[in-house]
Short mmCIF file of C-alpha atoms in Angstrom, two decimals:
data_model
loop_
_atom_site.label_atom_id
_atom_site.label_comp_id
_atom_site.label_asym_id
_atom_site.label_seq_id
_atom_site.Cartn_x
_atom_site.Cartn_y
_atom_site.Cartn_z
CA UNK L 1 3.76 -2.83 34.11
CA UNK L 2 5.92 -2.97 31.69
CA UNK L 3 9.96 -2.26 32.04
CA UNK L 4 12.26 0.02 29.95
CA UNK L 5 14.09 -3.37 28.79
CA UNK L 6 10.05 -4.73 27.72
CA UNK L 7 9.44 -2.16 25.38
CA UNK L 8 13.18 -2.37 24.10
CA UNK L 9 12.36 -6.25 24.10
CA UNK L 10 8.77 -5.34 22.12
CA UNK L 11 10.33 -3.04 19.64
CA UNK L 12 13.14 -5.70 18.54
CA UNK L 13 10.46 -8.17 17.96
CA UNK L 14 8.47 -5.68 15.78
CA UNK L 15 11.69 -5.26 13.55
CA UNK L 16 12.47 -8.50 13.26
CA UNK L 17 8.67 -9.83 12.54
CA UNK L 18 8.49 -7.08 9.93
CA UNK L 19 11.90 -8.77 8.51
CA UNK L 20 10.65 -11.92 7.82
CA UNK L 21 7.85 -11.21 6.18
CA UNK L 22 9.62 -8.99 3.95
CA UNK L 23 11.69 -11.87 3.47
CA UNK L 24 8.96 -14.29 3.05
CA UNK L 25 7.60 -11.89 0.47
CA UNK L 26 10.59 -11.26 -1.62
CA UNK L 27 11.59 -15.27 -2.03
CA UNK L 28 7.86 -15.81 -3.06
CA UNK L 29 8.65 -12.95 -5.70
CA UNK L 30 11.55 -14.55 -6.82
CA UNK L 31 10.06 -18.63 -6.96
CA UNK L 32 6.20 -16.94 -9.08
CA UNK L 33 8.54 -14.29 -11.23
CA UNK L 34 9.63 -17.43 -14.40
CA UNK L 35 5.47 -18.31 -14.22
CA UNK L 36 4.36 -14.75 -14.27
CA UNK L 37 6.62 -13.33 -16.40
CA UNK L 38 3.79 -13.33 -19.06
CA UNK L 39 1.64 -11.63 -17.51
CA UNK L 40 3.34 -8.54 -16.34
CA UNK L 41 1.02 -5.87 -16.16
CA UNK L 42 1.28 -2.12 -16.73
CA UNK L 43 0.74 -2.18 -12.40
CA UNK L 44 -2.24 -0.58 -10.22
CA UNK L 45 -3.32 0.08 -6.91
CA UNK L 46 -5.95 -2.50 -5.01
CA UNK L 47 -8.27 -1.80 -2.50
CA UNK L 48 -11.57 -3.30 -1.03
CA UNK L 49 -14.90 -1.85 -0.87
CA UNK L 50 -17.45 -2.85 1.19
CA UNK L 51 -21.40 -2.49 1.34
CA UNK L 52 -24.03 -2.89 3.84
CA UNK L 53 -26.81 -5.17 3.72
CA UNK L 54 -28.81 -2.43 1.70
CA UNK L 55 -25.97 -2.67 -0.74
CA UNK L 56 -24.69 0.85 -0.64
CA UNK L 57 -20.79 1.69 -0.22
CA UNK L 58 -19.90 2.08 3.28
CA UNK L 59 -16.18 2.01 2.99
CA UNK L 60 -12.79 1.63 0.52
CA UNK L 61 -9.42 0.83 2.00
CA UNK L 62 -6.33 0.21 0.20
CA UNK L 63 -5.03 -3.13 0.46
CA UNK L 64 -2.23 -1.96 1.93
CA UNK L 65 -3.91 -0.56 5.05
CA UNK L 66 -6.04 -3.56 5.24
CA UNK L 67 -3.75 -6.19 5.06
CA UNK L 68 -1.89 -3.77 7.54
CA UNK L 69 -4.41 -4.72 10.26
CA UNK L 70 -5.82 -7.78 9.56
CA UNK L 71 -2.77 -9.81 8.38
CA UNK L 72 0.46 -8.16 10.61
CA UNK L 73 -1.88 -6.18 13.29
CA UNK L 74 -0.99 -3.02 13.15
CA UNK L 75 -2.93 0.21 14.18
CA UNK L 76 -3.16 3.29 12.33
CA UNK L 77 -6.07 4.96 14.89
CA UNK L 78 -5.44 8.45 15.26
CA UNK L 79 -1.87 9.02 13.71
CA UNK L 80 -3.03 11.11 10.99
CA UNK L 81 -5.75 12.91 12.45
CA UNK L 82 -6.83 16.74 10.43
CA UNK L 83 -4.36 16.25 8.19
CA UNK L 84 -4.51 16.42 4.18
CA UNK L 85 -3.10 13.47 1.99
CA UNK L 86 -0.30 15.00 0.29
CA UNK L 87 0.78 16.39 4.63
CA UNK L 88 0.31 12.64 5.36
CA UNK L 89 2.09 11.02 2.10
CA UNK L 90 5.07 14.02 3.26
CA UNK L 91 5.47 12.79 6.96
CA UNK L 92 4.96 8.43 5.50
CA UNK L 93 7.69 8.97 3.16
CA UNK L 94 10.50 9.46 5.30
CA UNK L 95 9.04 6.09 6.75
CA UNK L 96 9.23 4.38 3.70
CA UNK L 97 12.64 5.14 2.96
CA UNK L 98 13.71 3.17 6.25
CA UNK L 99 12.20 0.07 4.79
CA UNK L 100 13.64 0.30 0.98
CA UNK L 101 14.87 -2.88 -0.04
CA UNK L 102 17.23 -2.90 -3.19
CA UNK L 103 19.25 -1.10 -5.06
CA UNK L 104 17.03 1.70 -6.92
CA UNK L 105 17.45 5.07 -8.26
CA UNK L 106 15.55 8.03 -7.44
CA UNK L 107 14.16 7.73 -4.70
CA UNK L 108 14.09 11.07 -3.38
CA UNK L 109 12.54 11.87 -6.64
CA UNK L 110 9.71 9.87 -5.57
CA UNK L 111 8.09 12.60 -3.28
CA UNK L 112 7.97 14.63 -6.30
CA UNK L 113 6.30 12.21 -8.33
CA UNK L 114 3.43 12.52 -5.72
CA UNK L 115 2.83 15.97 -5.71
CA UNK L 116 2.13 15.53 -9.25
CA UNK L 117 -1.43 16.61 -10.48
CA UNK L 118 -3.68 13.72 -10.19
CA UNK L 119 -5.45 11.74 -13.00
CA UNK L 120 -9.07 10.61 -12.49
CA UNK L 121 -11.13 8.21 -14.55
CA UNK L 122 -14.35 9.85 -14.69
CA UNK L 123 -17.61 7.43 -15.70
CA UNK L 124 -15.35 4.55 -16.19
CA UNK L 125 -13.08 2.34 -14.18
CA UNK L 126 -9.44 0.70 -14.36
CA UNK L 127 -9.35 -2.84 -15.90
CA UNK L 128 -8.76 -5.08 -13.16
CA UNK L 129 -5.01 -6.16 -12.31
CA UNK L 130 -4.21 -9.74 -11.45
CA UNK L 131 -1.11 -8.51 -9.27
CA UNK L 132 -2.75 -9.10 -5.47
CA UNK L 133 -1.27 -12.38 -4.30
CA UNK L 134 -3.31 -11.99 -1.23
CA UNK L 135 -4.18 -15.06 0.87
CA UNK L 136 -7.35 -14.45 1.81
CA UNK L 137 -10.81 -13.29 0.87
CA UNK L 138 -12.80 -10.64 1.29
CA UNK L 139 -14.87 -10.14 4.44
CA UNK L 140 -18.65 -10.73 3.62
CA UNK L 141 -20.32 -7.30 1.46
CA UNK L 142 -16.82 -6.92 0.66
CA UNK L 143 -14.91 -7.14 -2.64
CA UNK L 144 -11.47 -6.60 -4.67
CA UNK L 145 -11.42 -3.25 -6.56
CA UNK L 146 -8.83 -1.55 -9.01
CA UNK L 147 -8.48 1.68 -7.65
CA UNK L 148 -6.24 2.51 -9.77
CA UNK L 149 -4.38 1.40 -12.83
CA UNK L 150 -0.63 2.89 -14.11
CA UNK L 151 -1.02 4.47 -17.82
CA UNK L 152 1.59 6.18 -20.55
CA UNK L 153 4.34 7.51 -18.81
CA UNK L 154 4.40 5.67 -15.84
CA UNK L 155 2.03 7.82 -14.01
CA UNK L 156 -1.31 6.11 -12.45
CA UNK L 157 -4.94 6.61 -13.17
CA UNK L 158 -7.39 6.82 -10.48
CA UNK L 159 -10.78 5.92 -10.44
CA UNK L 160 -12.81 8.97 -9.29
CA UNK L 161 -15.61 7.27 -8.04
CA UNK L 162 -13.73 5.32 -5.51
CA UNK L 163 -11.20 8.63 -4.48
CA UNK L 164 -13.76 10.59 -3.51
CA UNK L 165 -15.10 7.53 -1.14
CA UNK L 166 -11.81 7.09 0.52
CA UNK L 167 -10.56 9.23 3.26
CA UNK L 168 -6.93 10.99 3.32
CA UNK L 169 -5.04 8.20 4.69
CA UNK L 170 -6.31 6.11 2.01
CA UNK L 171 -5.32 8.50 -0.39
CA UNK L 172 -2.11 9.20 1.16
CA UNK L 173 -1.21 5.14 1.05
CA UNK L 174 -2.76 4.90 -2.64
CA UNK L 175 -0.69 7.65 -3.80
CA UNK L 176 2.51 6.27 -2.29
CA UNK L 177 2.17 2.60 -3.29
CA UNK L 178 1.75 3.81 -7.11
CA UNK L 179 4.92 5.77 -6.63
CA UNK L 180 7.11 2.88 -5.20
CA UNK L 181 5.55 0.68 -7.41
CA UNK L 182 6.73 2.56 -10.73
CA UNK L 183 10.81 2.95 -8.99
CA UNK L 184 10.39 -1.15 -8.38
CA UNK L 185 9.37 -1.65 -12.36
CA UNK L 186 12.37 -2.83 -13.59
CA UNK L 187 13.76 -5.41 -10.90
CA UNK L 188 10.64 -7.57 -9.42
CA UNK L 189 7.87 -9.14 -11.62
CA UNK L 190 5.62 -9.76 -8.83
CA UNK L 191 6.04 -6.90 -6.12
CA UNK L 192 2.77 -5.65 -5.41
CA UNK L 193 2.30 -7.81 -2.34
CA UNK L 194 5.97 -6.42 -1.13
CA UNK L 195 5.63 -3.05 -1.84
CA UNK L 196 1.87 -3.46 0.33
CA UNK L 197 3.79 -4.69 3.46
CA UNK L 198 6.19 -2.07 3.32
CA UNK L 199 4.36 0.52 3.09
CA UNK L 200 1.76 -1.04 5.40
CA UNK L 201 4.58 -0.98 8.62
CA UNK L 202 5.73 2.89 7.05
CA UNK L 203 1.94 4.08 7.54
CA UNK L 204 1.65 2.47 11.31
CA UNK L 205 4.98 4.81 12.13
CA UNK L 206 7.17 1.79 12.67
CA UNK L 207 10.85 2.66 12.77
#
C-alpha cells in the first residue's frame, strides 16, 4: 500500500518527467527552427483516424490525446464524462495555463477565442500540414489527418467530416490546441509538437 510520502514521491516525478520533455521539446524547436524557417505554415490541428479491416472509420483522436497515452502514458478514462466540449475546453483551460511556457500576451483572451462560432469545411478537406514532428507511425488501419487547418484572421477551419466523428474530448483538445497555437505564432517556428505535450498533461488533469 502505498504511503502519504509515495504519492507525494509519485506526484514529484510526474512534474518533473513532464519538465523534461517540455524541455526536450523546446531545444528541438530551437536546433529545426533556421531549417524550417521556410516552410512555416499558416498552422493546423492533427489527428489520426483509424479503420477496421472492412475499411470504415472507427475512430479520430487528436494527436494530442494520442501521443498523450501512447508516448507519456497518461489516462484520460472517465474525467470528462456527460459533459459538452466547450464545459470540457472551460474546466482544461485553467490546466493549461499552469503549463504556459513563455512570455505571451493574451492569454486569458484565449478562452474567448474558443467560444467563437466554429468554421467547418463542408465537401472538402484542409491541405495537409507538415508541422507533426512525431516519432512514430501510425498503428496499422491508421493514418495522419488534417483536422483542421488555420485561415484569414487567425481563426481555424475544421473539417466537418472528421468533427462530427470525434467525440467531445476530442473536440474540446482540437479546439484548444488551435487556440494556443495562434498566441505561440510569433515566437516558435516549430511548436506544434510542444503545444501537443502541453496540452496533452492539461487534458489528463495534471497539476
Amino acid at each position: 500500500m502505498l504511503t502519504g510520502d509515495d504519492v507525494i514521491a509519485l506526484k514529484e516525478d510526474s512534474k518533473m518527467n513532464f519538465k523534461l520533455v517540455l524541455l526536450v521539446v523546446a531545444v528541438i524547436s530551437i536546433f529545426r527552427a533556421p531549417v524550417e524557417a521556410g516552410n512555416e505554415s499558416s498552422g493546423g490541428g492533427k489527428g489520426i483516424l483509424c479503420r477496421n479491416s472492412l475499411g470504415r472509420i472507427v475512430s479520430v483522436e487528436v494527436l494530442d490525446l494520442f501521443e498523450g497515452k501512447h508516448l507519456y502514458h497518461l489516462n484520460y478514462d472517465g474525467l470528462y464524462e456527460k459533459k459538452g466540449y466547450l464545459e470540457i475546453a472551460d474546466e482544461v483551460f485553467s490546466h493549461l495555463k499552469k503549463y504556459k511556457l513563455g512570455e505571451t500576451n493574451g492569454l486569458d483572451g484565449l478562452i474567448d477565442q474558443i467560444h467563437e462560432p466554429l468554421r467547418f469545411l463542408v465537401g472538402i478537406e484542409p491541405a495537409p500540414i507538415n508541422d507533426v514532428d512525431a516519432i512514430f507511425q501510425p498503428p496499422r488501419n491508421c493514418e495522419f489527418v488534417q483536422i483542421a487547418t488555420v485561415g484569414m484572421g487567425g481563426r481555424p477551419m475544421i473539417s466537418k467530416s472528421l468533427w462530427d466523428r470525434m467525440d467531445n474530448v476530442n473536440r474540446a483538445a482540437l479546439l484548444l490546441h488551435e487556440a494556443f497555437y495562434s498566441e505561440e505564432l510569433e515566437f516558435f517556428v516549430n511548436r506544434s509538437a510542444r503545444i501537443r505535450a502541453k496540452l496533452a498533461y492539461a487534458m489528463a488533469k495534471h497539476d
